[in-house]
Amino acid sequence: MSYTMVTDESDDAMYSSIYNESPSAADNTGSGCTSRGKGSVLKKGPWTSTEDGILIDYVKRHGEGNWNTVQKHTSLARCGKSCRLRWANHLRPNLKKGAFSKEEEQLIVEMHARMGNKWAQMAEHLPGRTDNEIKNYWNTRIKRRQRAGLPLYPPGTHVEDLHWSQEYHPSTSNVTDRRRHQDILQLGNSKASVLFDDLTFAN
DNA sequence: AAGACCAGCAACCGCTACGCC
DNA sequence: GGGCGTAGCGGTTGCTGGTCT
């Protein structure tokens, strides 16, 4: 199943009415998307092709970054965060679409065994793939393997390399990260006696 | 045929790091 | 050094379409 959450303009009005009335949209404080000054209400929810076009045009003119100025320079009623995410995950050039290849899946498993949930770092090793894609893939994989009663990592994966060396920089991770990753490892190893089958990379 | 359930994905939220003043 | 604004990351939520009953 692959669908793009891009709506046409007829849907636009509908989504605007739905999302703009949400409490968080009205609130817009703290670390969330904020609408400062103009009293404008920022839109949330799926992007339309028109909005995509505006954002692409903006990046062509001004380059990436300065996401909070998008709203000032264009008619886009989107916060900087939303623009950055849309660009990074869907609009930027050289993005790979479609399912992960077997090689990519294997690489993700190996990298996760070494790094834990460092999606952005993993994405650097998978050209054309986004951290969000990898994260979604992994979460789906976890669910699938849990259901099947399979270990998280296939036998032979060097989970024991998880001593936070080389690729994994302790300085950039915190205790919570490590603890969380160890929890996941325990989850995977708890079923280590279960025979590993073709689910590994086929799914 | 229709409703329930599930899988996959896009987008949002909260937090943190970093740079600037 | 502290406050503020911005960018980036990871976790979570919610929507959509497919499958099952």
Short mmCIF file of C-alpha atoms (C1' of nucleotides) in Angstrom, two decimals:
data_model
loop_
_atom_site.label_atom_id
_atom_site.label_comp_id
_atom_site.label_asym_id
_atom_site.label_seq_id
_atom_site.Cartn_x
_atom_site.Cartn_y
_atom_site.Cartn_z
CA MET A 1 0.00 0.00 0.00
CA SER A 2 1.44 3.31 -0.87
CA TYR A 3 -0.41 6.52 -0.77
CA THR A 4 0.70 10.06 -0.61
CA MET A 5 -1.04 12.29 1.81
CA VAL A 6 -1.47 14.99 -0.75
CA THR A 7 -4.94 16.29 -1.14
CA ASP A 8 -6.30 18.35 -3.96
CA GLU A 9 -7.61 21.80 -3.41
CA SER A 10 -11.16 20.64 -2.88
CA ASP A 11 -9.99 18.67 0.10
CA ASP A 12 -7.97 21.59 1.26
CA ALA A 13 -10.90 23.48 2.65
CA MET A 14 -12.16 20.42 4.45
CA TYR A 15 -8.85 19.73 6.12
CA SER A 16 -8.45 23.35 7.03
CA SER A 17 -11.74 23.35 8.82
CA ILE A 18 -10.93 20.15 10.62
CA TYR A 19 -7.41 20.81 11.69
CA ASN A 20 -7.51 24.49 12.33
CA GLU A 21 -10.08 23.97 15.01
CA SER A 22 -7.93 21.53 16.91
CA PRO A 23 -6.86 22.78 20.33
CA SER A 24 -3.18 22.38 19.59
CA ALA A 25 -3.47 24.39 16.45
CA ALA A 26 -5.13 27.21 18.29
CA ASP A 27 -2.72 26.96 21.13
CA ASN A 28 0.52 26.82 19.19
CA THR A 29 2.77 27.49 22.10
CA GLY A 30 5.99 26.08 23.39
CA SER A 31 7.90 23.82 21.08
CA GLY A 32 5.07 23.25 18.71
CA CYS A 33 4.30 25.27 15.62
CA THR A 34 3.74 28.85 16.49
CA SER A 35 1.96 31.54 14.61
CA ARG A 36 3.48 34.77 15.71
CA GLY A 37 2.43 38.27 15.18
CA LYS A 38 0.13 38.16 12.23
CA GLY A 39 -2.66 36.42 14.09
CA SER A 40 -2.76 33.93 11.28
CA VAL A 41 -3.84 30.40 12.00
CA LEU A 42 -1.41 27.77 10.85
CA LYS A 43 -2.76 24.87 8.92
CA LYS A 44 -2.16 21.30 9.99
CA GLY A 45 -2.74 17.94 8.46
CA PRO A 46 -2.01 16.57 5.01
CA TRP A 47 -0.27 18.74 2.48
CA THR A 48 -1.89 19.69 -0.80
CA SER A 49 -0.07 19.64 -4.13
CA THR A 50 -0.43 23.42 -4.23
CA GLU A 51 1.36 23.76 -0.91
CA ASP A 52 4.06 21.40 -2.12
CA GLY A 53 4.55 23.58 -5.15
CA ILE A 54 4.87 26.70 -3.05
CA LEU A 55 7.42 25.08 -0.78
CA ILE A 56 9.46 23.71 -3.69
CA ASP A 57 9.48 27.13 -5.25
CA TYR A 58 10.57 28.70 -1.98
CA VAL A 59 13.48 26.28 -1.59
CA LYS A 60 14.53 26.89 -5.18
CA ARG A 61 14.71 30.60 -4.47
CA HIS A 62 16.07 30.65 -0.95
CA GLY A 63 17.61 27.24 -0.41
CA GLU A 64 17.08 24.87 2.48
CA GLY A 65 17.00 26.18 6.01
CA ASN A 66 15.35 29.28 7.43
CA TRP A 67 12.17 27.30 7.60
CA ASN A 68 10.48 29.81 9.84
CA THR A 69 10.73 32.44 7.15
CA VAL A 70 8.73 30.37 4.67
CA GLN A 71 5.53 31.67 6.15
CA LYS A 72 6.73 35.25 5.80
CA HIS A 73 7.83 34.96 2.19
CA THR A 74 5.04 32.79 0.85
CA SER A 75 1.33 32.31 1.21
CA LEU A 76 1.94 29.04 3.01
CA ALA A 77 0.15 28.82 6.34
CA ARG A 78 2.52 26.18 7.64
CA CYS A 79 4.98 26.34 10.48
CA GLY A 80 8.69 25.92 9.87
CA LYS A 81 8.76 22.52 11.42
CA SER A 82 6.07 21.28 9.15
CA CYS A 83 7.84 22.71 6.09
CA ARG A 84 11.16 21.16 7.03
CA LEU A 85 9.56 17.77 7.54
CA ARG A 86 7.63 17.92 4.30
CA TRP A 87 10.73 18.89 2.38
CA ALA A 88 12.97 16.32 4.04
CA ASN A 89 10.58 13.43 3.74
CA HIS A 90 8.82 14.06 0.44
CA LEU A 91 9.96 16.96 -1.66
CA ARG A 92 13.72 17.05 -1.67
CA PRO A 93 15.42 15.65 -4.76
CA ASN A 94 16.97 12.19 -4.98
CA LEU A 95 14.49 10.65 -2.59
CA LYS A 96 13.99 6.97 -3.11
CA LYS A 97 10.41 5.84 -3.15
CA GLY A 98 9.02 2.39 -2.73
CA ALA A 99 9.89 -0.62 -0.66
CA PHE A 100 13.29 -1.19 0.87
CA SER A 101 15.55 -3.54 -1.01
CA LYS A 102 16.91 -6.64 0.69
CA GLU A 103 20.30 -4.96 0.98
CA GLU A 104 18.76 -1.91 2.59
CA GLU A 105 16.79 -4.03 5.03
CA GLN A 106 19.88 -5.96 6.01
CA LEU A 107 21.79 -2.74 6.52
CA ILE A 108 19.05 -1.35 8.73
CA VAL A 109 19.07 -4.45 10.91
CA GLU A 110 22.83 -4.32 11.26
CA MET A 111 22.89 -0.61 11.97
CA HIS A 112 20.12 -0.90 14.52
CA ALA A 113 22.06 -3.62 16.29
CA ARG A 114 24.98 -1.23 16.55
CA MET A 115 23.33 2.14 17.05
CA GLY A 116 19.88 1.59 18.46
CA ASN A 117 17.15 4.04 17.52
CA LYS A 118 19.43 6.51 15.80
CA TRP A 119 17.23 6.94 12.76
CA ALA A 120 18.91 10.04 11.44
CA GLN A 121 22.34 8.42 11.61
CA MET A 122 21.01 5.36 9.84
CA ALA A 123 19.50 7.52 7.13
CA GLU A 124 22.95 8.92 6.40
CA HIS A 125 24.02 5.43 5.37
CA LEU A 126 20.98 4.89 3.17
CA PRO A 127 21.04 7.48 0.40
CA GLY A 128 17.60 8.60 -0.65
CA ARG A 129 15.94 7.25 2.46
CA THR A 130 14.62 9.34 5.32
CA ASP A 131 14.84 8.80 9.03
CA ASN A 132 11.06 8.71 9.16
CA GLU A 133 10.93 5.94 6.57
CA ILE A 134 13.49 3.89 8.44
CA LYS A 135 11.74 4.46 11.73
CA ASN A 136 8.40 3.40 10.29
CA TYR A 137 9.98 0.35 8.72
CA TRP A 138 11.59 -0.66 11.97
CA ASN A 139 8.47 -0.18 14.05
CA THR A 140 6.50 -2.27 11.58
CA ARG A 141 9.19 -4.90 11.66
CA ILE A 142 9.15 -5.02 15.46
CA LYS A 143 5.41 -5.56 15.50
CA ARG A 144 5.60 -8.24 12.83
CA ARG A 145 8.35 -10.17 14.52
CA GLN A 146 6.74 -9.91 17.93
CA ARG A 147 3.57 -11.37 16.48
CA ALA A 148 5.54 -14.15 14.87
CA GLY A 149 7.42 -14.82 18.10
CA LEU A 150 10.73 -14.19 16.39
CA PRO A 151 13.84 -12.48 17.71
CA LEU A 152 14.35 -8.90 16.70
CA TYR A 153 17.72 -9.57 15.19
CA PRO A 154 18.53 -12.59 13.05
CA PRO A 155 21.19 -14.96 14.32
CA GLY A 156 24.57 -13.79 13.16
CA THR A 157 23.75 -10.16 13.61
CA HIS A 158 26.47 -8.70 15.78
CA VAL A 159 24.29 -7.52 18.56
CA GLU A 160 27.19 -8.07 20.91
CA ASP A 161 28.92 -5.19 19.21
CA LEU A 162 26.60 -2.99 21.15
CA HIS A 163 29.29 -1.60 23.36
CA TRP A 164 28.68 1.87 22.01
CA SER A 165 31.92 2.00 20.14
CA GLN A 166 33.05 3.70 16.97
CA GLU A 167 29.78 4.23 15.10
CA TYR A 168 27.87 4.83 18.27
CA HIS A 169 29.09 7.92 20.04
CA PRO A 170 28.32 7.94 23.73
CA SER A 171 28.70 11.67 23.78
CA THR A 172 25.74 12.07 21.50
CA SER A 173 23.51 9.69 23.34
CA ASN A 174 22.16 9.73 26.81
CA VAL A 175 21.47 7.14 29.42
CA THR A 176 17.85 6.91 28.43
CA ASP A 177 18.83 6.05 24.87
CA ARG A 178 21.05 3.25 26.02
CA ARG A 179 18.56 1.87 28.49
CA ARG A 180 15.86 1.97 25.87
CA HIS A 181 18.01 0.14 23.40
CA GLN A 182 18.91 -2.49 25.95
CA ASP A 183 15.23 -3.03 26.58
CA ILE A 184 14.74 -3.68 22.91
CA LEU A 185 17.66 -6.06 22.86
CA GLN A 186 16.22 -7.98 25.74
CA LEU A 187 12.97 -8.15 23.90
CA GLY A 188 14.71 -9.58 20.89
CA ASN A 189 16.90 -12.02 22.74
CA SER A 190 14.12 -13.32 24.90
CA LYS A 191 13.01 -15.41 21.99
CA ALA A 192 16.47 -16.35 20.89
CA SER A 193 15.70 -20.03 21.01
CA VAL A 194 12.98 -19.64 18.45
CA LEU A 195 14.08 -20.79 15.06
CA PHE A 196 14.71 -17.96 12.71
CA ASP A 197 13.04 -18.28 9.37
CA ASP A 198 12.73 -16.41 6.12
CA LEU A 199 10.81 -13.61 7.74
CA THR A 200 14.13 -11.96 8.36
CA PHE A 201 14.50 -9.93 5.25
CA ALA A 202 11.56 -11.07 3.24
CA ASN A 203 9.18 -8.93 5.23
"C1'" DA B 1 -22.10 -6.32 0.92
"C1'" DA B 2 -20.70 -4.33 5.00
"C1'" DG B 3 -18.47 -3.73 9.13
"C1'" DA B 4 -14.24 -4.77 11.91
"C1'" DC B 5 -9.66 -5.10 12.08
"C1'" DC B 6 -4.91 -4.41 10.61
"C1'" DA B 7 -0.73 -2.53 8.30
"C1'" DG B 8 1.64 1.19 6.51
"C1'" DC B 9 2.47 5.75 6.23
"C1'" DA B 10 2.43 10.93 6.93
"C1'" DA B 11 2.45 14.33 10.09
"C1'" DC B 12 2.46 16.24 14.68
"C1'" DC B 13 4.37 16.86 19.38
"C1'" DG B 14 7.79 17.30 22.87
"C1'" DC B 15 12.39 17.54 23.86
"C1'" DT B 16 17.18 18.77 23.21
"C1'" DA B 17 21.22 20.89 21.08
"C1'" DC B 18 23.10 24.72 19.19
"C1'" DG B 19 23.99 29.44 17.83
"C1'" DC B 20 23.33 34.21 18.53
"C1'" DC B 21 22.73 38.30 21.23
"C1'" DG C 1 26.35 32.98 31.77
"C1'" DG C 2 21.51 33.33 30.64
"C1'" DG C 3 17.68 33.98 27.55
"C1'" DC C 4 15.73 33.33 23.19
"C1'" DG C 5 14.93 31.45 18.65
"C1'" DT C 6 15.66 27.80 15.41
"C1'" DA C 7 16.76 23.22 13.66
"C1'" DG C 8 16.79 18.52 14.22
"C1'" DC C 9 15.61 14.13 16.34
"C1'" DG C 10 12.78 10.42 18.14
"C1'" DG C 11 8.26 8.99 19.86
"C1'" DT C 12 3.57 8.90 19.04
"C1'" DT C 13 -0.82 9.57 16.87
"C1'" DG C 14 -4.25 9.29 13.51
"C1'" DC C 15 -5.72 8.56 8.77
"C1'" DT C 16 -6.30 5.62 4.70
"C1'" DG C 17 -6.70 1.57 2.10
"C1'" DG C 18 -6.48 -3.40 2.15
"C1'" DT C 19 -7.89 -7.75 4.12
"C1'" DC C 20 -10.66 -10.59 6.87
"C1'" DT C 21 -14.97 -12.30 8.78
#
